[in-house]
Amino acid sequence: MAHVEEDFCKNYLLLKAEEASCFDCARILHSNDLEKRDFFNTGIINEGGVIGFRHRWIIFISVVLQKVFLYLKKPMAAVGAAFELWLNYPPFNGGYGHLFFNFFTGRLVKPDKRSTTFTSVVGNLDKRWDLNERRRSRYNAASIAIMASKLSYENQPFARNVVTYHWQMEFIGFYNFWNDYQELDSTYAIMFRDKTVNPNRIVIAFRGTEPFNADAWRTDIDISWYEFDGIGKIHGGFMKALGLQKSTGWPKKISPDSKSFAYYTLREMLKTLIHESGDAKFILTGHSLGGALAILFAAILTIHEEEFLLTRLEGVYTFGQPRVGNEQFGEYMKGRMESYDIKYFRYVYCNDMVPRLPYDDKTFLFKHFGACLYFNSCYKGHVLEEEPNKNYFSLMYVLPKILNAVYEFIRALILPWIKGEEYREGWLMKLFRITAFIIPGLTDHFPLDYDNLTRLDDLALSVYLKGPIQTLSN
């Protein structure tokens, strides 16, 4: 069976969960002709690499979970919208006391989702939006990067207000990009410019996985991949979100009347802005899925040999980023980034499970590249080749992770007394801390701890001054 994907890539695995029936799901574990099923396209059947039981099990899990999220898309969106609305009622009514008063007197103010004060679930977990002079420093871009990553989860008026009036920077745009495979606008990013540093710094922050966004979850668990000659194997779900096109893959140029794809739109905007500013530089950042998109944006720039932009790329800052490719891809990227002196800061906090996925094993073959800026639960940083317990699921780490979750809950209570009021956590984050007693590492993925570590540790600053992070050893 021929597929259009073969036009730009001969070695690939493409899953189309939306086309899989319940009968197809049941056949995955034992069928000898998966390549004949509409939901399963590949160019490697003859190599025997995808027909082993472990491969089949992983494909089965990916397809079934994607199907579940497809069915739950509307209920999840409705629950998420209701939950966000409920979280915003107190601030829109002047606090809990006024909320009850307004409710009983008929003066209840309903939150406006397009308001400059309406915050997402992520924003309610960490409400800090301050940028002091230390955090504005040219050499402390990590602080701006985590704040921008957090801000990417918010609505356009909120993001514009924070950038313009709180940070005194130029807000350039809030974007919603097309995913050619999901056939909807599901990739978000913000862009702004800091003119207070010399040279000017342009920041692009990609939104990560929203808790109630089924399409984002589908992107994360889609184990499709494409292998490019001389480059390596890259996670298909992330590439689809960035702008991979069904029929042409990654052409260097696309038609002006094409859909708005993240990579192409942002690339052209960067060229325009840098030409206008003369000596401006830019950074790429994102949390979770957003971090994967940030480093892959840099990867496609190297594939397209966009030398003008690569020489202006100051650094890539990712927080809780999942693995995006295999070892060959990592070696390719290390060489290309070193040749352009691009710094790559991959932050991992404690037991965060997302940087430990997809698996780095003989089946998945996904690997991180470059060094890891790893922080323990005391926010002490170390430069490592790989985060401890690299594949997360290990019986040996279960008890330590649970005990650490208990410590993190206690720490949330006492940290304001030790470090100051800016570290006081709200009731919502404290409740999430309790869930970690059952699923350790879940709350470690939220941006709050990544924000804390950039405030409390200067590891990124020391690494920045020493040079490209991939040259550092343990």
Coordinates of C-alpha atoms in Angstrom, one line a residue:
M1 CA 0.0 0.0 0.0
A2 CA 1.5 3.4 -1.0
H3 CA 1.2 6.4 1.2
V4 CA 1.9 10.0 0.6
E5 CA 4.4 10.0 3.5
E6 CA 6.7 8.0 1.3
D7 CA 7.1 11.0 -0.9
F8 CA 9.4 12.8 1.6
C9 CA 10.5 10.0 4.0
K10 CA 11.1 6.2 3.3
N11 CA 11.6 5.1 6.9
Y12 CA 8.7 6.1 9.2
L13 CA 5.9 4.9 11.4
L14 CA 2.6 6.8 11.2
L15 CA -0.4 6.0 13.4
K16 CA -3.8 7.4 12.6
A17 CA -5.8 6.6 15.7
E18 CA -8.9 8.4 14.4
E19 CA -9.1 5.7 11.7
A20 CA -8.7 2.7 14.0
S21 CA -11.8 0.7 14.9
C22 CA -12.2 -1.3 18.1
F23 CA -11.6 -4.4 16.0
D24 CA -8.3 -2.8 14.7
C25 CA -7.2 -2.2 18.3
A26 CA -7.9 -5.8 19.2
R27 CA -5.8 -7.0 16.2
I28 CA -2.7 -5.0 17.0
L29 CA -1.2 -7.5 19.4
H30 CA -1.4 -10.5 17.0
S31 CA -2.0 -9.4 13.4
N32 CA 0.6 -10.2 10.8
D33 CA -0.6 -7.6 8.4
L34 CA -0.7 -4.3 10.3
E35 CA 0.6 -2.5 7.2
K36 CA -2.7 -3.3 5.5
R37 CA -4.7 -1.4 8.1
D38 CA -5.7 2.2 7.3
F39 CA -4.6 3.5 10.7
F40 CA -1.1 2.0 10.5
N41 CA 1.4 3.3 7.9
T42 CA 5.0 2.4 7.9
G43 CA 8.1 2.0 5.6
I44 CA 9.9 -0.5 7.8
I45 CA 7.8 -3.7 7.9
N46 CA 10.4 -5.6 5.9
E47 CA 13.0 -4.8 8.5
G48 CA 11.0 -6.7 11.1
G49 CA 11.5 -3.8 13.5
V50 CA 7.9 -3.1 14.3
I51 CA 6.3 -6.6 14.6
G52 CA 7.8 -7.8 17.8
F53 CA 5.4 -8.1 20.8
R54 CA 7.0 -5.1 22.7
H55 CA 6.6 -2.9 19.6
R56 CA 3.0 -4.1 19.2
W57 CA 2.2 -3.4 22.9
I58 CA 3.5 0.2 22.6
I59 CA 1.6 0.7 19.4
F60 CA -1.5 -0.7 21.1
I61 CA -1.2 1.6 24.1
S62 CA -0.6 4.7 21.9
V63 CA -3.6 4.0 19.6
V64 CA -6.0 3.1 22.5
L65 CA -5.0 6.2 24.5
Q66 CA -5.4 8.4 21.5
K67 CA -8.8 6.9 20.9
V68 CA -9.8 7.6 24.5
F69 CA -8.7 11.2 24.2
L70 CA -10.7 11.5 21.0
Y71 CA -13.8 10.3 22.8
L72 CA -13.1 12.5 25.8
K73 CA -12.2 15.7 23.8
K74 CA -15.5 17.5 24.4
P75 CA -16.1 16.4 28.0
M76 CA -12.5 17.3 28.9
A77 CA -12.9 20.7 27.3
A78 CA -16.2 21.3 29.1
V79 CA -14.8 20.2 32.5
G80 CA -11.7 22.3 31.9
A81 CA -13.7 25.4 31.0
A82 CA -16.0 25.0 34.0
F83 CA -13.0 24.5 36.3
E84 CA -11.2 27.5 35.0
L85 CA -14.4 29.6 35.3
W86 CA -14.8 28.5 38.9
L87 CA -11.2 29.3 39.8
N88 CA -11.6 32.8 38.4
Y89 CA -14.8 33.7 40.3
P90 CA -13.0 34.8 43.5
P91 CA -10.6 37.3 41.9
F92 CA -13.3 38.7 39.7
N93 CA -15.4 39.4 42.7
G94 CA -12.8 40.7 45.0
G95 CA -12.0 37.5 47.0
Y96 CA -13.9 34.8 48.7
G97 CA -15.6 37.1 51.2
H98 CA -16.9 39.4 48.5
L99 CA -17.8 36.4 46.3
F100 CA -20.3 35.1 48.8
F101 CA -21.6 38.6 49.5
N102 CA -22.1 39.3 45.7
F103 CA -23.8 35.9 45.3
F104 CA -26.4 36.5 48.0
T105 CA -27.0 40.1 46.9
G106 CA -27.3 39.3 43.2
R107 CA -24.2 41.2 42.3
L108 CA -22.1 38.2 41.2
V109 CA -19.6 39.1 38.5
K110 CA -19.1 36.3 35.9
P111 CA -15.4 36.0 34.8
D112 CA -14.7 37.1 31.2
K113 CA -12.4 34.6 29.5
R114 CA -11.1 37.4 27.2
S115 CA -10.2 39.6 30.2
T116 CA -6.7 40.7 31.1
T117 CA -7.2 39.1 34.5
F118 CA -8.6 35.7 33.5
T119 CA -6.0 33.0 34.3
S120 CA -5.7 29.4 33.2
V121 CA -5.4 26.4 35.5
V122 CA -1.6 26.7 35.1
G123 CA -1.7 30.4 35.9
N124 CA -3.8 29.6 39.1
L125 CA -1.1 27.2 40.2
D126 CA 1.6 29.9 40.1
K127 CA 0.4 33.5 40.1
R128 CA 3.8 35.2 40.1
W129 CA 4.5 37.4 37.1
D130 CA 7.2 39.7 38.5
L131 CA 10.5 40.4 36.7
N132 CA 13.0 42.1 39.0
E133 CA 16.2 43.6 37.6
R134 CA 18.2 40.5 38.4
R135 CA 15.8 38.4 36.4
R136 CA 15.9 40.8 33.4
S137 CA 19.7 40.4 33.1
R138 CA 21.2 39.4 29.7
Y139 CA 22.9 36.5 31.5
N140 CA 19.7 35.4 33.3
A141 CA 17.6 34.6 30.3
A142 CA 16.4 31.4 32.0
S143 CA 14.2 33.5 34.3
I144 CA 12.6 35.2 31.3
A145 CA 12.3 31.9 29.6
I146 CA 10.4 30.2 32.4
M147 CA 8.1 33.2 32.8
A148 CA 7.4 33.3 29.0
S149 CA 6.7 29.5 29.1
K150 CA 4.2 30.0 31.9
L151 CA 2.7 33.0 30.1
S152 CA 2.1 31.0 26.9
Y153 CA -0.7 29.1 28.7
E154 CA -2.7 32.3 29.1
N155 CA -5.1 34.1 26.8
Q156 CA -4.0 36.9 24.5
P157 CA -5.2 39.9 26.5
F158 CA -3.6 38.5 29.7
A159 CA -0.3 37.8 27.9
R160 CA -0.3 41.2 26.2
N161 CA -1.0 43.0 29.5
V162 CA 1.8 41.2 31.4
V163 CA 4.4 41.7 28.7
T164 CA 3.5 45.4 28.1
Y165 CA 2.7 46.7 31.5
H166 CA 4.4 44.4 34.0
W167 CA 7.6 43.7 32.0
Q168 CA 7.7 46.9 30.0
M169 CA 8.5 44.9 26.8
E170 CA 7.0 44.9 23.3
F171 CA 4.3 42.3 22.8
I172 CA 4.5 41.1 19.2
G173 CA 1.9 38.4 18.9
F174 CA -0.2 35.5 20.2
Y175 CA -0.6 32.7 17.7
N176 CA -2.7 29.6 17.1
F177 CA -1.2 27.4 14.4
W178 CA -2.5 24.7 12.1
N179 CA -1.8 21.0 12.7
D180 CA -2.1 19.3 9.3
Y181 CA -2.7 15.9 10.8
Q182 CA -5.2 16.8 13.4
E183 CA -6.7 19.2 10.9
L184 CA -7.3 22.0 13.4
D185 CA -5.5 24.9 15.0
S186 CA -3.9 23.3 18.1
T187 CA -0.4 24.7 18.5
Y188 CA 0.0 27.9 20.5
A189 CA 2.9 30.3 20.9
I190 CA 3.6 33.9 22.0
M191 CA 6.3 36.3 20.8
F192 CA 7.7 39.5 22.4
R193 CA 10.8 41.6 22.4
D194 CA 12.9 43.0 25.2
K195 CA 14.5 46.3 24.2
T196 CA 16.0 46.9 27.6
V197 CA 19.0 44.7 26.8
N198 CA 21.7 45.1 24.2
P199 CA 21.3 43.5 21.7
N200 CA 17.6 43.3 21.7
R201 CA 16.2 39.9 22.7
I202 CA 13.2 38.4 20.9
V203 CA 11.5 35.6 22.8
I204 CA 9.4 32.8 21.3
A205 CA 7.6 30.6 23.8
F206 CA 5.6 27.6 22.8
R207 CA 2.6 26.4 24.9
G208 CA 2.9 23.0 26.6
T209 CA 0.2 20.5 27.3
E210 CA -2.9 22.0 28.9
P211 CA -4.4 19.7 31.6
F212 CA -7.8 19.6 29.8
N213 CA -6.7 19.8 26.2
A214 CA -7.2 16.3 24.6
D215 CA -5.6 17.3 21.3
A216 CA -2.3 18.2 23.1
W217 CA -2.4 14.9 25.0
R218 CA -2.9 13.1 21.7
T219 CA 0.2 14.9 20.4
D220 CA 2.2 13.7 23.4
I221 CA 1.3 10.1 23.2
D222 CA 1.4 9.8 19.4
I223 CA 4.5 7.6 19.0
S224 CA 4.6 8.1 15.2
W225 CA 8.2 8.9 14.0
Y226 CA 10.1 9.8 10.9
E227 CA 13.7 9.0 10.1
F228 CA 15.6 11.4 7.9
D229 CA 18.9 10.5 6.1
G230 CA 21.9 11.9 7.9
I231 CA 19.7 13.3 10.7
G232 CA 18.0 10.5 12.6
K233 CA 14.6 9.5 13.9
I234 CA 12.3 12.3 15.2
H235 CA 9.1 12.1 17.2
G236 CA 6.2 12.4 14.7
G237 CA 3.6 13.9 17.1
F238 CA 5.8 16.9 17.9
M239 CA 6.7 17.5 14.3
K240 CA 3.1 17.5 13.3
A241 CA 2.4 20.2 15.9
L242 CA 5.3 22.3 14.7
G243 CA 4.2 22.2 11.0
L244 CA 5.0 18.9 9.3
Q245 CA 2.8 18.6 6.2
K246 CA 1.2 15.4 5.0
S247 CA 2.3 15.5 1.4
T248 CA 5.6 17.4 1.5
G249 CA 7.1 17.0 4.9
W250 CA 9.5 19.9 5.6
P251 CA 9.9 21.9 2.4
K252 CA 12.1 24.9 2.9
K253 CA 9.4 27.2 1.4
I254 CA 5.6 26.8 1.3
S255 CA 2.9 28.6 -0.7
P256 CA 1.9 32.0 0.7
D257 CA -1.7 30.9 0.7
S258 CA -1.0 27.8 2.8
K259 CA -2.4 27.3 6.3
S260 CA -0.6 29.1 9.2
F261 CA 2.1 26.5 10.4
A262 CA 4.1 27.3 13.5
Y263 CA 7.6 26.8 12.1
Y264 CA 7.1 28.7 8.8
T265 CA 5.1 31.6 10.3
L266 CA 7.5 32.2 13.2
R267 CA 10.6 31.8 11.0
E268 CA 9.5 34.5 8.6
M269 CA 8.4 36.8 11.4
L270 CA 11.9 36.4 13.0
K271 CA 13.6 37.3 9.8
T272 CA 11.5 40.5 9.5
L273 CA 12.0 41.5 13.1
I274 CA 15.8 40.9 13.1
H275 CA 16.2 42.8 9.8
E276 CA 14.3 45.7 11.4
S277 CA 16.4 45.6 14.6
G278 CA 19.7 45.1 13.1
D279 CA 21.6 43.2 15.8
A280 CA 18.7 41.5 17.6
K281 CA 19.0 37.9 18.9
F282 CA 16.3 35.5 19.9
I283 CA 15.7 32.6 22.3
L284 CA 13.3 29.7 22.0
T285 CA 11.6 28.3 25.1
G286 CA 8.7 26.2 26.3
H287 CA 7.5 23.9 29.1
S288 CA 6.6 20.2 28.5
L289 CA 5.3 19.9 24.9
G290 CA 6.4 23.5 24.4
G291 CA 10.0 22.5 25.2
A292 CA 9.9 19.8 22.5
L293 CA 8.6 22.3 20.0
A294 CA 11.3 24.8 20.9
I295 CA 14.2 22.4 20.3
L296 CA 12.6 21.0 17.2
F297 CA 12.2 24.5 15.8
A298 CA 16.0 24.9 16.1
A299 CA 16.4 21.5 14.5
I300 CA 14.4 22.4 11.4
L301 CA 16.3 25.7 11.1
T302 CA 19.5 23.6 10.9
I303 CA 17.9 21.1 8.4
H304 CA 17.0 24.1 6.2
E305 CA 20.4 25.7 6.7
E306 CA 18.9 29.0 7.9
E307 CA 22.3 30.5 8.7
F308 CA 21.0 34.0 9.1
L309 CA 18.7 32.9 12.0
L310 CA 21.0 30.3 13.4
T311 CA 23.7 32.9 14.0
R312 CA 21.1 35.0 15.8
L313 CA 19.8 32.2 18.0
E314 CA 21.1 32.9 21.5
G315 CA 19.8 29.8 23.2
V316 CA 17.1 27.2 23.6
Y317 CA 15.6 26.9 27.1
T318 CA 13.3 24.0 27.8
F319 CA 11.6 23.0 31.1
G320 CA 10.3 19.4 31.6
Q321 CA 10.9 18.6 28.0
P322 CA 10.2 15.0 26.7
R323 CA 12.6 13.2 24.4
V324 CA 12.3 14.2 20.8
G325 CA 14.6 11.9 18.8
N326 CA 17.0 9.0 18.7
E327 CA 20.8 9.0 19.4
Q328 CA 21.7 9.8 15.8
F329 CA 19.4 12.9 15.9
G330 CA 21.1 13.9 19.2
E331 CA 24.6 13.7 17.7
Y332 CA 23.4 15.6 14.6
M333 CA 22.0 18.4 16.8
K334 CA 25.0 18.6 19.1
G335 CA 27.3 19.1 16.1
R336 CA 25.1 21.7 14.5
M337 CA 24.4 23.7 17.7
E338 CA 28.1 23.7 18.6
S339 CA 29.0 24.9 15.1
Y340 CA 26.7 27.9 15.6
D341 CA 27.6 28.4 19.3
I342 CA 23.9 27.9 20.3
K343 CA 23.4 27.2 24.0
Y344 CA 20.9 24.5 25.0
F345 CA 19.5 24.5 28.5
R346 CA 17.4 21.5 29.3
Y347 CA 16.0 21.9 32.8
V348 CA 14.7 18.8 34.7
Y349 CA 13.2 19.2 38.2
C350 CA 13.5 16.2 40.5
N351 CA 11.0 13.3 39.7
D352 CA 9.3 15.1 36.8
M353 CA 8.1 12.1 34.7
V354 CA 7.8 13.9 31.3
P355 CA 11.5 14.3 30.6
R356 CA 11.8 10.6 31.2
L357 CA 9.4 9.8 28.3
P358 CA 9.3 8.3 25.6
Y359 CA 11.6 5.5 26.9
D360 CA 15.3 5.5 26.3
D361 CA 15.5 1.7 25.7
K362 CA 16.0 -0.8 22.9
T363 CA 12.4 -0.5 21.8
F364 CA 11.8 3.2 21.7
L365 CA 15.4 4.3 21.0
F366 CA 14.6 7.9 22.1
K367 CA 17.5 9.7 23.8
H368 CA 18.1 13.2 25.1
F369 CA 21.1 15.0 23.8
G370 CA 23.4 17.6 25.4
A371 CA 23.7 18.0 29.2
C372 CA 20.9 18.1 31.7
L373 CA 20.5 20.9 34.2
Y374 CA 19.0 18.7 36.9
F375 CA 17.6 20.1 40.2
N376 CA 16.7 18.1 43.3
S377 CA 13.8 18.9 45.7
C378 CA 16.1 21.3 47.5
Y379 CA 16.4 23.3 44.3
K380 CA 20.1 22.5 44.1
G381 CA 21.3 22.1 40.5
H382 CA 23.8 19.8 38.9
V383 CA 25.0 19.4 35.3
L384 CA 24.5 15.7 34.4
E385 CA 24.5 13.6 31.2
E386 CA 21.1 12.3 32.1
E387 CA 18.5 12.7 34.8
P388 CA 18.5 10.0 37.5
N389 CA 16.0 7.1 37.0
K390 CA 15.9 8.0 33.3
N391 CA 12.8 5.9 32.4
Y392 CA 10.8 6.8 35.5
F393 CA 9.1 3.5 36.1
S394 CA 11.4 1.6 38.5
L395 CA 10.4 -0.4 41.6
M396 CA 13.7 0.7 43.2
Y397 CA 12.6 4.4 43.1
V398 CA 9.0 4.0 44.2
L399 CA 9.5 4.5 47.9
P400 CA 12.0 7.3 47.6
K401 CA 9.7 9.2 45.2
I402 CA 6.7 8.9 47.6
L403 CA 8.9 10.1 50.5
N404 CA 10.1 13.0 48.3
A405 CA 6.5 13.9 47.5
V406 CA 5.7 14.1 51.2
Y407 CA 8.8 16.3 51.7
E408 CA 7.7 18.6 48.9
F409 CA 4.3 19.0 50.6
I410 CA 6.0 20.0 53.9
R411 CA 8.4 22.2 52.0
A412 CA 5.5 24.1 50.5
L413 CA 4.3 25.0 54.0
I414 CA 7.7 26.1 55.3
L415 CA 9.4 27.7 52.3
P416 CA 7.7 31.1 52.6
W417 CA 9.1 31.3 56.2
I418 CA 12.6 30.6 54.9
K419 CA 12.8 32.3 51.5
G420 CA 10.0 34.9 51.6
E421 CA 6.4 35.4 50.7
E422 CA 7.0 35.0 46.9
Y423 CA 7.3 31.3 47.6
R424 CA 3.9 30.9 49.3
E425 CA 1.8 28.4 47.3
G426 CA -1.9 28.6 46.9
W427 CA -4.5 26.1 48.0
L428 CA -4.8 24.6 44.5
M429 CA -1.1 23.8 44.3
K430 CA -1.1 22.3 47.8
L431 CA -3.9 20.0 46.7
F432 CA -2.0 18.9 43.7
R433 CA 1.0 18.2 46.0
I434 CA -1.2 15.6 47.7
T435 CA -1.9 13.7 44.5
A436 CA 1.9 13.1 44.2
F437 CA 1.6 10.7 47.2
I438 CA -0.2 8.4 44.7
I439 CA 1.5 9.4 41.4
P440 CA 5.0 10.7 42.4
G441 CA 6.4 13.1 39.8
L442 CA 3.1 14.4 38.5
T443 CA 3.2 17.7 40.4
D444 CA 6.9 18.0 39.7
H445 CA 6.1 18.7 36.1
F446 CA 4.1 21.9 36.8
P447 CA 5.9 25.2 36.0
L448 CA 5.9 26.4 39.7
D449 CA 9.0 24.3 40.7
Y450 CA 10.8 25.3 37.5
D451 CA 10.1 28.9 38.3
N452 CA 11.4 28.4 41.9
L453 CA 14.6 26.8 40.8
T454 CA 15.5 29.7 38.4
R455 CA 14.9 32.1 41.3
L456 CA 16.9 30.1 43.9
D457 CA 19.9 28.6 41.9
D458 CA 22.4 30.3 39.7
L459 CA 23.5 27.2 37.8
A460 CA 22.2 28.5 34.5
L461 CA 24.2 31.7 34.9
S462 CA 27.4 29.8 35.6
V463 CA 26.8 27.5 32.6
Y464 CA 26.0 30.5 30.4
L465 CA 29.3 32.2 31.2
K466 CA 31.3 29.0 30.6
G467 CA 30.1 28.4 27.1
P468 CA 27.9 25.8 25.2
I469 CA 26.4 23.5 27.7
Q470 CA 27.2 20.3 25.7
T471 CA 30.9 20.9 26.5
L472 CA 30.3 20.4 30.2
S473 CA 30.9 17.1 32.0
N474 CA 29.3 15.8 35.2

